[in-house]
Amino acid sequence: MILKTEEEMRAFGRELAGTLHVGDWVSIDGPLGAGKTVLCAGILQGLGFSGEVASPSYAIVHQYDPPEVSIAVAHADLYRLDGVADLEELGLADERSDRITLVEWAGRAGAEYTVPTLSIDIQPQPDGSRAVQMKTEENDATD
């Protein structure tokens, strides 16, 4: 799908939130400035969060818990990780059964780390829009 504005990306995230369940792992990839954090902000808004959503680039993981959201969420950004060993220390894959896990720069973890429930790739286009491709763990690609 093609999303033309930041608000369309947020709206897509809000809509997507209604399809997510406890235990889901959503990998979100794309270059710097693609809109990964904007998408996560929309998902969090769709789950009831009303505050400001910042990229967890330096903190690595931000936690959102009820009552500020309807389902607990871990929002991670793997951009600054040096490797899978750093990721293991975070324990993201170990604790996914009680929350939704949103992972920006998930490709840095490697395919062997965890199988995502949903993979989203965001690619900026020359006209400023974003091409968004989704793939479920059953490997059904959706544009």
mmCIF file of C-alpha atoms in Angstrom:
data_model
loop_
_atom_site.group_PDB
_atom_site.id
_atom_site.type_symbol
_atom_site.label_atom_id
_atom_site.label_comp_id
_atom_site.label_asym_id
_atom_site.label_seq_id
_atom_site.Cartn_x
_atom_site.Cartn_y
_atom_site.Cartn_z
ATOM 1 C CA MET A 1 0.000 0.000 0.000
ATOM 2 C CA ILE A 2 1.072 3.608 -0.484
ATOM 3 C CA LEU A 3 0.687 6.065 2.388
ATOM 4 C CA LYS A 4 1.056 9.698 1.393
ATOM 5 C CA THR A 5 1.317 11.509 4.729
ATOM 6 C CA GLU A 6 2.461 11.048 8.294
ATOM 7 C CA GLU A 7 -1.187 11.176 9.384
ATOM 8 C CA GLU A 8 -2.025 8.328 6.982
ATOM 9 C CA MET A 9 0.804 6.304 8.595
ATOM 10 C CA ARG A 10 -0.624 7.022 12.063
ATOM 11 C CA ALA A 11 -4.135 6.105 10.905
ATOM 12 C CA PHE A 12 -2.819 2.848 9.456
ATOM 13 C CA GLY A 13 -1.174 2.123 12.823
ATOM 14 C CA ARG A 14 -4.415 2.828 14.695
ATOM 15 C CA GLU A 15 -6.274 0.453 12.371
ATOM 16 C CA LEU A 16 -3.565 -2.204 12.670
ATOM 17 C CA ALA A 17 -3.770 -2.040 16.480
ATOM 18 C CA GLY A 18 -7.242 -3.580 16.322
ATOM 19 C CA THR A 19 -5.812 -6.720 14.717
ATOM 20 C CA LEU A 20 -2.992 -7.297 17.219
ATOM 21 C CA HIS A 21 -3.119 -9.704 20.151
ATOM 22 C CA VAL A 22 -1.081 -10.530 23.247
ATOM 23 C CA GLY A 23 2.006 -12.456 22.135
ATOM 24 C CA ASP A 24 2.272 -10.785 18.720
ATOM 25 C CA TRP A 25 5.748 -9.738 17.582
ATOM 26 C CA VAL A 26 5.697 -7.035 14.912
ATOM 27 C CA SER A 27 8.971 -6.417 13.083
ATOM 28 C CA ILE A 28 9.200 -3.009 11.413
ATOM 29 C CA ASP A 29 12.018 -2.251 9.000
ATOM 30 C CA GLY A 30 12.952 0.576 6.655
ATOM 31 C CA PRO A 31 15.678 3.199 6.332
ATOM 32 C CA LEU A 32 16.173 6.139 8.693
ATOM 33 C CA GLY A 33 13.220 8.502 8.456
ATOM 34 C CA ALA A 34 10.911 5.937 6.845
ATOM 35 C CA GLY A 35 8.179 6.353 9.466
ATOM 36 C CA LYS A 36 8.751 3.357 11.749
ATOM 37 C CA THR A 37 8.228 5.347 14.953
ATOM 38 C CA VAL A 38 5.221 7.154 13.448
ATOM 39 C CA LEU A 39 3.652 3.755 12.706
ATOM 40 C CA CYS A 40 4.371 2.595 16.269
ATOM 41 C CA ALA A 41 2.811 5.800 17.608
ATOM 42 C CA GLY A 42 -0.337 5.048 15.617
ATOM 43 C CA ILE A 43 -0.458 1.479 16.944
ATOM 44 C CA LEU A 44 -0.057 2.745 20.511
ATOM 45 C CA GLN A 45 -2.798 5.345 19.941
ATOM 46 C CA GLY A 46 -5.037 2.555 18.667
ATOM 47 C CA LEU A 47 -4.390 0.707 21.932
ATOM 48 C CA GLY A 48 -5.437 3.762 23.943
ATOM 49 C CA PHE A 49 -2.155 5.585 24.583
ATOM 50 C CA SER A 50 -2.611 9.358 24.529
ATOM 51 C CA GLY A 51 0.909 10.561 25.302
ATOM 52 C CA GLU A 52 3.899 11.393 23.139
ATOM 53 C CA VAL A 53 5.666 8.392 21.582
ATOM 54 C CA ALA A 54 9.412 8.802 21.207
ATOM 55 C CA SER A 55 11.767 6.467 19.411
ATOM 56 C CA PRO A 56 13.440 4.155 21.910
ATOM 57 C CA SER A 57 16.769 4.498 20.042
ATOM 58 C CA TYR A 58 18.786 5.281 23.165
ATOM 59 C CA ALA A 59 16.693 3.483 25.777
ATOM 60 C CA ILE A 60 16.399 0.466 23.404
ATOM 61 C CA VAL A 61 12.988 -0.482 24.886
ATOM 62 C CA HIS A 62 10.019 1.567 26.107
ATOM 63 C CA GLN A 63 7.308 -0.262 28.032
ATOM 64 C CA TYR A 64 3.647 0.733 27.939
ATOM 65 C CA ASP A 65 1.364 -0.942 30.456
ATOM 66 C CA PRO A 66 -2.343 -0.839 31.320
ATOM 67 C CA PRO A 67 -4.149 1.353 32.139
ATOM 68 C CA GLU A 68 -2.378 3.682 29.671
ATOM 69 C CA VAL A 69 -2.904 1.029 26.940
ATOM 70 C CA SER A 70 -5.447 -1.779 26.621
ATOM 71 C CA ILE A 71 -2.706 -4.408 26.109
ATOM 72 C CA ALA A 72 0.870 -4.199 27.423
ATOM 73 C CA VAL A 73 3.368 -3.201 24.718
ATOM 74 C CA ALA A 74 7.154 -3.306 24.472
ATOM 75 C CA HIS A 75 8.399 -0.857 21.814
ATOM 76 C CA ALA A 76 12.014 -1.634 20.910
ATOM 77 C CA ASP A 77 14.517 -0.045 18.552
ATOM 78 C CA LEU A 78 17.454 -2.278 17.636
ATOM 79 C CA TYR A 79 19.345 0.315 15.581
ATOM 80 C CA ARG A 80 22.088 0.785 18.184
ATOM 81 C CA LEU A 81 22.570 -2.875 19.126
ATOM 82 C CA ASP A 82 25.904 -4.463 18.269
ATOM 83 C CA GLY A 83 24.599 -7.988 17.804
ATOM 84 C CA VAL A 84 22.330 -10.800 18.917
ATOM 85 C CA ALA A 85 24.209 -11.058 22.252
ATOM 86 C CA ASP A 86 22.994 -7.557 23.150
ATOM 87 C CA LEU A 87 19.502 -8.558 22.123
ATOM 88 C CA GLU A 88 19.596 -11.671 24.309
ATOM 89 C CA GLU A 89 20.291 -9.451 27.332
ATOM 90 C CA LEU A 90 17.055 -7.554 26.691
ATOM 91 C CA GLY A 91 14.994 -10.764 26.879
ATOM 92 C CA LEU A 92 12.458 -9.486 24.346
ATOM 93 C CA ALA A 93 11.745 -12.903 22.843
ATOM 94 C CA ASP A 94 11.535 -14.579 26.258
ATOM 95 C CA GLU A 95 8.807 -12.311 27.597
ATOM 96 C CA ARG A 96 6.553 -11.894 24.588
ATOM 97 C CA SER A 97 3.654 -14.013 25.878
ATOM 98 C CA ASP A 98 2.223 -11.220 28.030
ATOM 99 C CA ARG A 99 2.350 -8.304 25.600
ATOM 100 C CA ILE A 100 2.582 -7.049 22.036
ATOM 101 C CA THR A 101 6.184 -6.436 20.953
ATOM 102 C CA LEU A 102 6.885 -3.735 18.343
ATOM 103 C CA VAL A 103 10.455 -3.913 17.037
ATOM 104 C CA GLU A 104 11.969 -1.175 14.871
ATOM 105 C CA TRP A 105 15.074 -2.211 12.912
ATOM 106 C CA ALA A 106 14.106 -5.850 13.547
ATOM 107 C CA GLY A 107 16.323 -7.010 10.672
ATOM 108 C CA ARG A 108 19.352 -6.259 12.851
ATOM 109 C CA ALA A 109 18.349 -9.191 15.071
ATOM 110 C CA GLY A 110 18.657 -11.731 12.277
ATOM 111 C CA ALA A 111 16.023 -14.175 11.097
ATOM 112 C CA GLU A 112 17.065 -16.813 13.621
ATOM 113 C CA TYR A 113 16.262 -14.677 16.682
ATOM 114 C CA THR A 114 12.478 -14.882 16.516
ATOM 115 C CA VAL A 115 9.752 -15.396 13.954
ATOM 116 C CA PRO A 116 7.561 -12.297 13.817
ATOM 117 C CA THR A 117 3.790 -12.547 13.739
ATOM 118 C CA LEU A 118 3.829 -9.648 11.291
ATOM 119 C CA SER A 119 6.681 -8.083 9.315
ATOM 120 C CA ILE A 120 6.297 -4.566 7.964
ATOM 121 C CA ASP A 121 8.709 -2.935 5.534
ATOM 122 C CA ILE A 122 8.434 0.816 4.893
ATOM 123 C CA GLN A 123 10.207 2.345 1.903
ATOM 124 C CA PRO A 124 10.224 6.095 1.185
ATOM 125 C CA GLN A 125 9.276 6.968 -2.392
ATOM 126 C CA PRO A 126 10.616 9.834 -4.541
ATOM 127 C CA ASP A 127 7.340 11.764 -4.149
ATOM 128 C CA GLY A 128 7.579 11.647 -0.327
ATOM 129 C CA SER A 129 5.001 8.904 0.106
ATOM 130 C CA ARG A 130 5.774 5.551 1.759
ATOM 131 C CA ALA A 131 5.367 2.101 0.239
ATOM 132 C CA VAL A 132 4.345 -0.310 2.990
ATOM 133 C CA GLN A 133 4.533 -4.064 2.577
ATOM 134 C CA MET A 134 3.272 -6.505 5.208
ATOM 135 C CA LYS A 135 3.966 -10.188 5.572
ATOM 136 C CA THR A 136 2.428 -12.504 8.163
ATOM 137 C CA GLU A 137 4.309 -15.405 9.714
ATOM 138 C CA GLU A 138 2.528 -17.639 7.204
ATOM 139 C CA ASN A 139 4.572 -15.683 4.598
ATOM 140 C CA ASP A 140 1.569 -14.161 2.859
ATOM 141 C CA ALA A 141 2.812 -10.897 1.401
ATOM 142 C CA THR A 142 0.324 -8.006 1.416
ATOM 143 C CA ASP A 143 0.837 -4.607 -0.147
#
